Amino acid sequence: MRIPDSLFTRRRFLGALIGGWLLALAAAVLSPLRKFIIPPYREPDEVTLPLADYASLGVGEVKPFAWGIKPGFLRKTADGAYLALVGVCTHLDCNVTWLPERSKFFCACHEGWYDENGRNIAGPPPKPLRRLETAVEADNLVVRKPGFVR
Amino acid sequence: MSRVGAWFEKRLGTSGIIGFLSHKEVPQHEHTIWYYTGSAVLLFLAIQIVTGIMLALYYQPTIEGANASVARIMTEVPYGWALRSVHSWSATFMIAIVFVHMLSIALLKSYRAPRELTWFTGVVLLALSLAFGFTGYLLPWDDLSLAATKVGTDLPKALPVVGAWVTKLMRGGEDVAGDTLTRFFIVHVCVLPLTLLAFLGGHLFLIQRHGISLPLRAERKNETPPSLPFWPNFVLREGMVWLVLFAALLTIAIFFAPSLGPAADLLAPAPAGIKPEWYFLFLFQTLKLFPANILGIPGETIGVALISLAAAFLFFLPLIDSRPAEKRGRVMTAVVAAFIVYALAMSAWSLL
């Protein structure tokens, strides 16, 4: 049925009304499900480590730490500061290892190489290892995301 | 037909099924309302499958992790509390409608020839639904679920010969412990769903095979009541019922989320005033009635034996009342009505 001068029939109007309403219902049901399937994990903004554990580190030596649930590496640089790297290969997410005898980080998955500063030097990695900021605060060594302010 | 449709038709040959569904008719009479209960059960089953898979993304079926993982779902995972609440309430809705569905068929005598097998598969589906409820109740691993499972798995012991072995099988040992939790989980998410889908397939096939049953009056007068096309008329009406039930489910689930007690302690006493889920209340109250000893036989054994007899009566109902479809069934109507009154009265009593 179409009222004179109407742009559409009554059936089309009702069809669109009910169809649109069903779409809205489906969206209202699916959106919480979409949120539910991703668990709330957040990478830490900063981690606090006891400075005593790392104070004895010689220049150029590397010691691991836990960056949330990812491996991290701390290296003492020539000027006595600490360099913090996230030990996850930038190629396909494997954890890297530190090879002290060669002073390089190595990813066994696809033979990726990084130098002691985390720069990608050989193999498939497209980017250097992620760097984090470090600061010595009282008895603690604080590692934080670049630019994070408490 | 489109070319894609023709391609599939050539390989699948589904036009027979589609033709059958497009010509399927649903009779319209004073008892048509009971036809909606079957598809309503399917709605809640679908909700259970979706929300169950969702919950299993985070649930951990171990004695150390179970309660904490449910707590995490309730407090940390986005909308986790809502999903668990919907899963828990949808179970209640589903079992309630399964009962209504079954009682309506018992009262209308739709189980009579040639629909005996449909009834048998239906009783198995009822048992499976209750088994879902029983196994699912343990999974949060709090004080209530532990006590309920201790009682439920202890009951078979009262049966002679096989009882003790059944209890051991259910518990995975002499006592309810971590192994019980893990096997309840795998039964809840794997064994029962596969079994249920198999029996449901048979149930639905048989309903199509015999056509939907008519009320006794129509059978007696050999008349054909007016009918409605299944597609789209009846399905759209079912859709309206689903929407109303879904709205009721969500509303209740949002406002009355289930609680979670502290993790079960195997050494703690049972919590005071403990009761099973509502659909087990009448059995719970029945078992309470039996004294410790009746003529030298343990009361529990007699209670469990009587309940087993009642279950067998329910299962074999089409063979016990095997009269032709058009005969009245006043005795059976009275028996079913008496059962409804008994179950309601016992449930009410247990809540006093």
Short mmCIF file of C-alpha atoms in Angstrom, two decimals:
data_model
loop_
_atom_site.label_atom_id
_atom_site.label_comp_id
_atom_site.label_asym_id
_atom_site.label_seq_id
_atom_site.Cartn_x
_atom_site.Cartn_y
_atom_site.Cartn_z
CA MET A 1 0.00 0.00 0.00
CA ARG A 2 1.24 3.46 -0.85
CA ILE A 3 -0.25 6.71 0.37
CA PRO A 4 -0.50 9.27 -2.46
CA ASP A 5 2.77 11.25 -2.80
CA SER A 6 4.60 8.85 -0.48
CA LEU A 7 8.15 7.90 -1.45
CA PHE A 8 7.82 4.28 -0.37
CA THR A 9 5.23 1.64 0.31
CA ARG A 10 4.03 0.81 3.79
CA ARG A 11 5.62 -2.64 3.54
CA ARG A 12 9.01 -1.15 2.74
CA PHE A 13 8.72 1.32 5.58
CA LEU A 14 7.82 -1.36 8.11
CA GLY A 15 10.47 -3.70 6.73
CA ALA A 16 13.15 -1.06 7.18
CA LEU A 17 11.86 -0.19 10.64
CA ILE A 18 11.89 -3.78 11.89
CA GLY A 19 15.12 -4.63 10.07
CA GLY A 20 16.87 -1.60 11.50
CA TRP A 21 15.63 -2.43 14.94
CA LEU A 22 16.87 -6.02 14.64
CA LEU A 23 20.26 -4.71 13.49
CA ALA A 24 20.41 -2.45 16.55
CA LEU A 25 19.53 -5.41 18.76
CA ALA A 26 22.23 -7.55 17.14
CA ALA A 27 24.78 -4.77 17.65
CA ALA A 28 23.75 -4.40 21.30
CA VAL A 29 24.24 -8.14 21.85
CA LEU A 30 27.46 -8.48 19.87
CA SER A 31 29.31 -5.46 21.23
CA PRO A 32 29.71 -6.83 24.79
CA LEU A 33 30.76 -10.19 23.31
CA ARG A 34 33.38 -8.42 21.22
CA LYS A 35 34.69 -6.66 24.31
CA PHE A 36 34.58 -9.88 26.37
CA ILE A 37 36.84 -11.89 24.08
CA ILE A 38 39.82 -9.58 24.63
CA PRO A 39 41.09 -9.91 28.20
CA PRO A 40 42.20 -6.75 29.96
CA TYR A 41 45.98 -6.95 29.88
CA ARG A 42 47.98 -3.78 29.91
CA GLU A 43 51.69 -3.55 29.51
CA PRO A 44 53.19 -1.95 32.63
CA ASP A 45 53.86 1.76 32.47
CA GLU A 46 56.89 1.27 34.67
CA VAL A 47 58.58 -1.39 36.74
CA THR A 48 60.67 -0.78 39.84
CA LEU A 49 63.74 -2.92 40.40
CA PRO A 50 66.05 -2.92 43.45
CA LEU A 51 69.15 -0.99 42.40
CA ALA A 52 71.35 -3.35 44.46
CA ASP A 53 70.63 -6.14 41.98
CA TYR A 54 72.06 -4.15 39.12
CA ALA A 55 74.68 -1.92 40.79
CA SER A 56 77.41 -4.52 40.47
CA LEU A 57 76.91 -4.78 36.71
CA GLY A 58 80.16 -4.06 34.84
CA VAL A 59 80.25 -1.68 31.89
CA GLY A 60 78.84 -3.46 28.82
CA GLU A 61 77.36 -6.30 30.85
CA VAL A 62 73.72 -7.28 30.39
CA LYS A 63 71.21 -8.57 32.94
CA PRO A 64 67.61 -9.57 32.28
CA PHE A 65 64.53 -8.21 34.05
CA ALA A 66 60.78 -8.77 33.68
CA TRP A 67 58.92 -6.11 31.72
CA GLY A 68 55.46 -7.30 32.69
CA ILE A 69 55.18 -10.65 30.96
CA LYS A 70 57.93 -9.86 28.45
CA PRO A 71 61.66 -10.26 28.85
CA GLY A 72 63.68 -7.09 29.27
CA PHE A 73 67.42 -6.51 29.24
CA LEU A 74 69.41 -3.92 31.19
CA ARG A 75 72.88 -3.02 30.04
CA LYS A 76 75.33 -0.70 31.75
CA THR A 77 76.73 1.78 29.23
CA ALA A 78 80.19 3.37 29.22
CA ASP A 79 78.92 6.52 30.99
CA GLY A 80 77.50 4.44 33.87
CA ALA A 81 73.86 4.81 32.82
CA TYR A 82 71.49 1.93 32.21
CA LEU A 83 70.09 1.04 28.80
CA ALA A 84 66.80 -0.87 28.94
CA LEU A 85 65.51 -2.90 25.99
CA VAL A 86 62.40 -5.00 25.53
CA GLY A 87 63.78 -8.41 24.53
CA VAL A 88 61.18 -9.16 21.89
CA CYS A 89 62.24 -9.45 18.28
CA THR A 90 60.67 -6.80 16.05
CA HIS A 91 60.31 -9.34 13.24
CA LEU A 92 57.74 -11.85 14.51
CA ASP A 93 57.58 -11.43 18.29
CA CYS A 94 60.04 -14.15 19.45
CA ASN A 95 62.03 -13.55 22.61
CA VAL A 96 65.66 -12.75 21.91
CA THR A 97 68.73 -13.88 23.85
CA TRP A 98 71.92 -12.03 24.79
CA LEU A 99 75.12 -13.63 23.54
CA PRO A 100 77.86 -12.13 25.76
CA GLU A 101 80.76 -13.63 23.80
CA ARG A 102 79.62 -11.82 20.65
CA SER A 103 78.04 -8.81 22.39
CA LYS A 104 74.91 -9.21 20.34
CA PHE A 105 71.24 -10.00 20.80
CA PHE A 106 70.11 -12.99 18.78
CA CYS A 107 66.67 -14.19 17.78
CA ALA A 108 66.68 -17.93 17.09
CA CYS A 109 63.36 -18.03 15.22
CA HIS A 110 64.60 -16.51 11.96
CA GLU A 111 68.22 -15.68 12.82
CA GLY A 112 67.81 -12.01 13.56
CA TRP A 113 70.77 -10.08 15.00
CA TYR A 114 70.89 -6.88 17.04
CA ASP A 115 73.99 -5.14 18.33
CA GLU A 116 74.58 -4.35 22.01
CA ASN A 117 72.46 -1.17 21.68
CA GLY A 118 69.54 -3.13 20.20
CA ARG A 119 70.06 -1.94 16.61
CA ASN A 120 69.00 -4.48 14.00
CA ILE A 121 72.15 -5.41 12.08
CA ALA A 122 71.47 -8.67 10.28
CA GLY A 123 68.63 -11.00 9.34
CA PRO A 124 64.96 -10.13 8.92
CA PRO A 125 64.27 -7.73 11.86
CA PRO A 126 62.89 -4.47 10.41
CA LYS A 127 63.40 -2.26 13.46
CA PRO A 128 65.70 -1.96 16.49
CA LEU A 129 64.61 -3.50 19.80
CA ARG A 130 62.22 -1.26 21.74
CA ARG A 131 63.97 1.04 24.17
CA LEU A 132 62.67 1.98 27.59
CA GLU A 133 63.73 4.88 29.81
CA THR A 134 65.61 4.27 33.04
CA ALA A 135 66.11 6.37 36.12
CA VAL A 136 67.79 5.80 39.47
CA GLU A 137 65.44 6.87 42.24
CA ALA A 138 66.75 6.39 45.79
CA ASP A 139 67.41 2.62 46.15
CA ASN A 140 65.50 1.72 43.03
CA LEU A 141 66.15 1.41 39.36
CA VAL A 142 62.95 2.46 37.62
CA VAL A 143 62.28 1.36 34.05
CA ARG A 144 59.42 3.12 32.30
CA LYS A 145 57.80 3.61 28.94
CA PRO A 146 59.34 6.50 27.04
CA GLY A 147 57.53 9.67 27.98
CA PHE A 148 55.58 8.15 30.89
CA VAL A 149 55.13 10.52 33.81
CA ARG A 150 53.70 9.22 37.05
CA MET B 1 17.59 -19.95 -9.00
CA SER B 2 20.91 -18.17 -9.15
CA ARG B 3 23.94 -19.84 -10.65
CA VAL B 4 25.55 -20.23 -7.24
CA GLY B 5 22.34 -21.76 -5.94
CA ALA B 6 22.23 -24.15 -8.87
CA TRP B 7 25.87 -25.12 -8.28
CA PHE B 8 25.12 -26.09 -4.68
CA GLU B 9 21.82 -27.75 -5.58
CA LYS B 10 23.60 -30.04 -8.03
CA ARG B 11 26.07 -31.12 -5.34
CA LEU B 12 23.88 -31.13 -2.23
CA GLY B 13 20.40 -31.76 -3.58
CA THR B 14 18.77 -29.83 -0.73
CA SER B 15 15.70 -28.77 -2.70
CA GLY B 16 13.77 -31.65 -1.12
CA ILE B 17 14.43 -30.35 2.40
CA ILE B 18 13.69 -26.76 1.41
CA GLY B 19 10.53 -27.88 -0.37
CA PHE B 20 9.48 -29.81 2.73
CA LEU B 21 10.06 -26.82 5.01
CA SER B 22 8.29 -24.41 2.68
CA HIS B 23 5.20 -26.63 2.62
CA LYS B 24 5.30 -27.52 6.32
CA GLU B 25 2.14 -26.44 8.13
CA VAL B 26 1.50 -25.90 11.82
CA PRO B 27 -2.03 -26.69 13.04
CA GLN B 28 -3.86 -23.90 14.82
CA HIS B 29 -6.03 -24.88 17.79
CA GLU B 30 -6.48 -24.20 21.50
CA HIS B 31 -3.23 -26.03 22.39
CA THR B 32 -0.99 -24.44 19.76
CA ILE B 33 0.74 -22.39 22.45
CA TRP B 34 2.61 -25.51 23.66
CA TYR B 35 4.27 -25.86 20.26
CA TYR B 36 6.31 -22.75 21.09
CA THR B 37 8.01 -24.38 24.08
CA GLY B 38 10.21 -26.58 21.88
CA SER B 39 11.76 -23.74 19.93
CA ALA B 40 12.08 -21.71 23.13
CA VAL B 41 14.29 -24.49 24.52
CA LEU B 42 16.40 -24.25 21.37
CA LEU B 43 16.79 -20.50 21.91
CA PHE B 44 18.19 -21.02 25.40
CA LEU B 45 20.34 -23.92 24.22
CA ALA B 46 21.89 -21.62 21.61
CA ILE B 47 22.51 -18.97 24.28
CA GLN B 48 24.12 -21.62 26.50
CA ILE B 49 26.44 -22.72 23.71
CA VAL B 50 27.56 -19.18 22.86
CA THR B 51 27.99 -17.96 26.44
CA GLY B 52 29.53 -21.30 27.48
CA ILE B 53 32.22 -21.09 24.81
CA MET B 54 32.82 -17.49 25.87
CA LEU B 55 33.23 -18.39 29.56
CA ALA B 56 35.56 -21.26 28.67
CA LEU B 57 37.94 -18.68 27.18
CA TYR B 58 38.84 -17.66 30.74
CA TYR B 59 37.74 -20.52 32.99
CA GLN B 60 40.43 -22.80 34.44
CA PRO B 61 39.25 -26.27 35.52
CA THR B 62 41.81 -26.86 38.26
CA ILE B 63 41.47 -26.89 42.01
CA GLU B 64 43.91 -23.97 42.28
CA GLY B 65 42.53 -21.88 39.45
CA ALA B 66 38.79 -22.52 39.22
CA ASN B 67 37.41 -20.12 41.81
CA ALA B 68 39.98 -17.43 41.03
CA SER B 69 39.29 -17.65 37.30
CA VAL B 70 35.55 -17.22 37.88
CA ALA B 71 36.35 -14.29 40.18
CA ARG B 72 38.44 -12.82 37.37
CA ILE B 73 35.55 -13.26 34.93
CA MET B 74 33.22 -11.52 37.40
CA THR B 75 35.53 -8.60 38.21
CA GLU B 76 38.12 -8.05 35.50
CA VAL B 77 37.00 -9.34 32.12
CA PRO B 78 34.79 -6.79 30.31
CA TYR B 79 31.13 -7.84 30.63
CA GLY B 80 32.29 -11.09 32.24
CA TRP B 81 29.77 -10.75 35.08
CA ALA B 82 27.00 -10.30 32.54
CA LEU B 83 28.01 -13.33 30.49
CA ARG B 84 28.22 -15.56 33.54
CA SER B 85 24.88 -14.26 34.76
CA VAL B 86 23.25 -14.90 31.38
CA HIS B 87 24.76 -18.42 31.29
CA SER B 88 23.48 -19.18 34.79
CA TRP B 89 20.00 -17.71 34.25
CA SER B 90 19.65 -19.17 30.78
CA ALA B 91 20.21 -22.60 32.34
CA THR B 92 17.31 -21.93 34.69
CA PHE B 93 15.09 -20.71 31.84
CA MET B 94 16.03 -23.68 29.70
CA ILE B 95 15.29 -26.29 32.35
CA ALA B 96 12.04 -24.58 33.31
CA ILE B 97 10.86 -24.65 29.69
CA VAL B 98 12.08 -28.22 29.22
CA PHE B 99 9.80 -29.18 32.14
CA VAL B 100 6.86 -27.25 30.67
CA HIS B 101 7.51 -28.79 27.25
CA MET B 102 7.58 -32.31 28.68
CA LEU B 103 4.56 -31.88 30.95
CA SER B 104 2.50 -30.38 28.13
CA ILE B 105 3.26 -33.41 25.96
CA ALA B 106 2.43 -35.75 28.83
CA LEU B 107 -0.90 -33.99 29.41
CA LEU B 108 -1.80 -33.84 25.70
CA LYS B 109 -0.83 -37.54 25.29
CA SER B 110 1.33 -36.63 22.30
CA TYR B 111 3.76 -39.39 23.27
CA ARG B 112 1.46 -42.11 21.96
CA ALA B 113 2.11 -44.17 18.82
CA PRO B 114 3.86 -43.47 16.54
CA ARG B 115 5.78 -40.90 18.62
CA GLU B 116 7.26 -43.18 21.31
CA LEU B 117 10.83 -42.72 20.09
CA THR B 118 10.38 -38.95 20.09
CA TRP B 119 9.37 -39.21 23.76
CA PHE B 120 12.32 -41.50 24.62
CA THR B 121 14.82 -39.09 23.05
CA GLY B 122 13.03 -36.25 24.86
CA VAL B 123 13.45 -37.92 28.26
CA VAL B 124 17.14 -38.46 27.49
CA LEU B 125 17.39 -34.76 26.60
CA LEU B 126 15.77 -33.88 29.94
CA ALA B 127 18.29 -36.07 31.77
CA LEU B 128 21.13 -34.44 29.82
CA SER B 129 19.82 -30.97 30.68
CA LEU B 130 19.79 -31.85 34.37
CA ALA B 131 23.29 -33.34 34.03
CA PHE B 132 24.42 -30.04 32.51
CA GLY B 133 23.01 -28.23 35.52
CA PHE B 134 24.60 -30.65 37.98
CA THR B 135 28.09 -30.59 36.41
CA GLY B 136 28.02 -26.85 35.76
CA TYR B 137 27.14 -26.13 39.38
CA LEU B 138 30.51 -27.47 40.59
CA LEU B 139 32.65 -25.43 38.21
CA PRO B 140 32.83 -22.14 40.22
CA TRP B 141 34.32 -24.32 43.00
CA ASP B 142 32.89 -22.42 45.96
CA ASP B 143 31.52 -23.78 49.24
CA LEU B 144 27.99 -24.24 47.85
CA SER B 145 29.08 -26.08 44.74
CA LEU B 146 31.36 -28.40 46.71
CA ALA B 147 28.62 -29.39 49.16
CA ALA B 148 26.07 -29.89 46.37
CA THR B 149 28.45 -32.13 44.45
CA LYS B 150 29.35 -34.18 47.53
CA VAL B 151 25.65 -34.91 48.08
CA GLY B 152 24.83 -35.51 44.42
CA THR B 153 27.71 -37.89 43.83
CA ASP B 154 27.05 -39.71 47.09
CA LEU B 155 23.46 -40.65 46.13
CA PRO B 156 24.33 -43.47 43.69
CA LYS B 157 26.13 -45.22 46.58
CA ALA B 158 22.71 -46.12 47.97
CA LEU B 159 22.06 -48.36 44.98
CA PRO B 160 23.10 -52.01 45.34
CA VAL B 161 25.90 -53.61 43.27
CA VAL B 162 26.85 -50.76 40.88
CA GLY B 163 26.24 -47.78 43.21
CA ALA B 164 29.65 -47.52 44.84
CA TRP B 165 31.38 -47.83 41.48
CA VAL B 166 29.19 -45.09 39.93
CA THR B 167 30.08 -42.75 42.78
CA LYS B 168 33.77 -43.51 42.28
CA LEU B 169 33.46 -42.91 38.55
CA MET B 170 31.73 -39.56 39.02
CA ARG B 171 34.22 -38.37 41.62
CA GLY B 172 37.36 -39.80 40.10
CA GLY B 173 38.17 -41.54 43.36
CA GLU B 174 36.63 -42.04 46.77
CA ASP B 175 36.13 -38.34 47.45
CA VAL B 176 35.27 -35.11 45.71
CA ALA B 177 38.60 -33.45 44.92
CA GLY B 178 40.51 -31.70 42.16
CA ASP B 179 40.07 -34.63 39.78
CA THR B 180 36.29 -34.39 40.22
CA LEU B 181 36.40 -30.77 39.08
CA THR B 182 38.41 -31.56 35.98
CA ARG B 183 36.17 -34.44 34.92
CA PHE B 184 33.00 -32.46 35.60
CA PHE B 185 34.43 -29.75 33.36
CA ILE B 186 35.18 -32.05 30.45
CA VAL B 187 31.79 -33.75 30.83
CA HIS B 188 30.11 -30.32 30.92
CA VAL B 189 31.86 -28.87 27.87
CA CYS B 190 32.51 -31.94 25.72
CA VAL B 191 30.70 -35.17 26.58
CA LEU B 192 27.28 -33.68 27.34
CA PRO B 193 27.19 -31.23 24.40
CA LEU B 194 28.08 -33.94 21.87
CA THR B 195 25.55 -36.36 23.36
CA LEU B 196 22.90 -33.66 23.54
CA LEU B 197 23.38 -32.64 19.91
CA ALA B 198 23.12 -36.28 18.79
CA PHE B 199 19.86 -36.85 20.67
CA LEU B 200 18.53 -33.45 19.67
CA GLY B 201 19.15 -34.31 16.03
CA GLY B 202 17.19 -37.54 16.45
CA HIS B 203 14.42 -35.72 18.34
CA LEU B 204 14.01 -33.05 15.64
CA PHE B 205 14.19 -35.61 12.84
CA LEU B 206 11.43 -37.68 14.45
CA ILE B 207 9.23 -34.59 14.87
CA GLN B 208 9.53 -33.89 11.14
CA ARG B 209 9.04 -37.56 10.27
CA HIS B 210 5.73 -37.91 12.14
CA GLY B 211 4.52 -34.35 11.78
CA ILE B 212 3.45 -32.31 14.74
CA SER B 213 0.84 -33.99 16.94
CA LEU B 214 -2.81 -32.96 17.08
CA PRO B 215 -4.95 -32.63 20.20
CA LEU B 216 -6.96 -35.73 21.16
CA ARG B 217 -10.21 -34.04 20.21
CA ALA B 218 -9.06 -33.53 16.64
CA GLU B 219 -7.73 -37.10 16.48
CA ARG B 220 -11.04 -38.44 17.78
CA LYS B 221 -13.17 -36.58 15.28
CA ASN B 222 -10.60 -37.28 12.60
CA GLU B 223 -10.69 -33.64 11.66
CA THR B 224 -7.92 -31.40 10.41
CA PRO B 225 -7.75 -28.09 12.25
CA PRO B 226 -6.88 -24.94 10.30
CA SER B 227 -3.15 -24.52 9.90
CA LEU B 228 -0.51 -21.87 9.40
CA PRO B 229 2.49 -22.10 7.05
CA PHE B 230 5.64 -22.89 9.05
CA TRP B 231 7.65 -20.42 6.95
CA PRO B 232 7.40 -17.52 7.38
CA ASN B 233 4.23 -17.18 9.46
CA PHE B 234 4.95 -19.57 12.33
CA VAL B 235 8.68 -18.82 12.46
CA LEU B 236 7.91 -15.09 12.77
CA ARG B 237 5.57 -15.80 15.67
CA GLU B 238 8.29 -17.91 17.27
CA GLY B 239 10.62 -14.97 16.71
CA MET B 240 8.32 -12.78 18.78
CA VAL B 241 8.32 -15.36 21.58
CA TRP B 242 12.13 -15.51 21.42
CA LEU B 243 12.43 -11.74 21.67
CA VAL B 244 10.18 -11.60 24.73
CA LEU B 245 12.06 -14.46 26.42
CA PHE B 246 15.43 -12.97 25.51
CA ALA B 247 14.39 -9.61 26.96
CA ALA B 248 13.19 -11.29 30.16
CA LEU B 249 16.43 -13.28 30.40
CA LEU B 250 18.66 -10.23 29.94
CA THR B 251 16.67 -8.12 32.39
CA ILE B 252 16.82 -10.75 35.12
CA ALA B 253 20.46 -11.55 34.40
CA ILE B 254 21.52 -7.91 34.61
CA PHE B 255 19.75 -7.24 37.91
CA PHE B 256 20.36 -10.58 39.65
CA ALA B 257 23.88 -11.70 38.87
CA PRO B 258 24.88 -14.96 40.57
CA SER B 259 27.21 -14.69 43.54
CA LEU B 260 30.55 -16.40 43.97
CA GLY B 261 31.51 -17.74 47.36
CA PRO B 262 35.08 -18.13 48.60
CA ALA B 263 37.05 -21.00 47.07
CA ALA B 264 35.87 -24.38 48.30
CA ASP B 265 37.76 -25.71 51.30
CA LEU B 266 37.74 -29.50 51.38
CA LEU B 267 38.10 -29.41 55.19
CA ALA B 268 35.37 -26.84 55.91
CA PRO B 269 31.90 -27.83 57.17
CA ALA B 270 28.95 -27.57 54.76
CA PRO B 271 27.40 -24.09 54.81
CA ALA B 272 24.20 -23.79 56.89
CA GLY B 273 20.81 -23.88 55.16
CA ILE B 274 22.30 -25.31 51.98
CA LYS B 275 19.91 -26.17 49.15
CA PRO B 276 20.35 -27.45 45.62
CA GLU B 277 19.23 -25.63 42.49
CA TRP B 278 15.45 -25.18 42.30
CA TYR B 279 14.97 -28.00 39.79
CA PHE B 280 16.40 -30.53 42.24
CA LEU B 281 14.45 -29.24 45.26
CA PHE B 282 11.60 -31.77 45.06
CA LEU B 283 14.08 -34.66 44.95
CA PHE B 284 16.06 -33.09 47.79
CA GLN B 285 12.93 -32.80 49.94
CA THR B 286 11.81 -36.33 49.04
CA LEU B 287 15.13 -37.77 50.21
CA LYS B 288 14.91 -35.81 53.46
CA LEU B 289 11.62 -37.57 54.28
CA PHE B 290 13.03 -41.07 54.48
CA PRO B 291 14.11 -42.22 57.94
CA ALA B 292 17.49 -43.81 58.45
CA ASN B 293 16.02 -47.30 58.45
CA ILE B 294 12.88 -48.89 57.08
CA LEU B 295 12.49 -52.56 58.01
CA GLY B 296 16.25 -52.96 58.15
CA ILE B 297 16.86 -51.38 54.75
CA PRO B 298 18.62 -48.02 54.71
CA GLY B 299 16.07 -45.25 54.02
CA GLU B 300 18.36 -43.65 51.46
CA THR B 301 18.40 -46.86 49.41
CA ILE B 302 14.60 -46.93 49.33
CA GLY B 303 14.45 -43.24 48.43
CA VAL B 304 16.94 -43.56 45.58
CA ALA B 305 15.24 -46.75 44.39
CA LEU B 306 11.82 -45.01 44.35
CA ILE B 307 13.24 -42.06 42.43
CA SER B 308 14.84 -44.46 39.94
CA LEU B 309 11.47 -46.21 39.56
CA ALA B 310 9.75 -42.88 38.91
CA ALA B 311 12.40 -42.04 36.30
CA ALA B 312 11.83 -45.42 34.63
CA PHE B 313 8.06 -44.78 34.66
CA LEU B 314 8.67 -41.41 32.99
CA PHE B 315 10.89 -42.95 30.34
CA PHE B 316 8.57 -45.86 29.52
CA LEU B 317 5.39 -43.76 29.66
CA PRO B 318 4.50 -44.41 25.97
CA LEU B 319 4.69 -48.17 26.57
CA ILE B 320 2.69 -48.01 29.80
CA ASP B 321 -0.04 -45.88 28.19
CA SER B 322 -0.01 -47.46 24.74
CA ARG B 323 -3.63 -46.83 23.86
CA PRO B 324 -4.54 -45.56 20.40
CA ALA B 325 -3.90 -41.88 19.86
CA GLU B 326 -7.57 -40.89 19.81
CA LYS B 327 -8.51 -42.45 23.20
CA ARG B 328 -8.87 -40.20 26.20
CA GLY B 329 -6.27 -40.64 28.93
CA ARG B 330 -7.92 -39.52 32.15
CA VAL B 331 -5.81 -41.79 34.38
CA MET B 332 -2.58 -40.51 32.88
CA THR B 333 -3.80 -36.91 33.13
CA ALA B 334 -4.44 -37.51 36.83
CA VAL B 335 -1.00 -39.10 37.31
CA VAL B 336 0.76 -36.18 35.61
CA ALA B 337 -1.33 -33.63 37.52
CA ALA B 338 -0.52 -35.44 40.77
CA PHE B 339 3.18 -35.30 39.90
CA ILE B 340 2.99 -31.56 39.22
CA VAL B 341 1.23 -30.95 42.53
CA TYR B 342 3.73 -33.19 44.34
CA ALA B 343 6.78 -31.48 42.80
CA LEU B 344 5.43 -27.99 43.51
CA ALA B 345 4.43 -28.89 47.07
CA MET B 346 7.77 -30.53 47.87
CA SER B 347 9.69 -27.60 46.37
CA ALA B 348 7.61 -25.13 48.39
CA TRP B 349 8.09 -27.20 51.55
CA SER B 350 11.86 -27.33 51.10
CA LEU B 351 11.93 -23.53 50.98
CA LEU B 352 10.05 -23.07 54.27
#
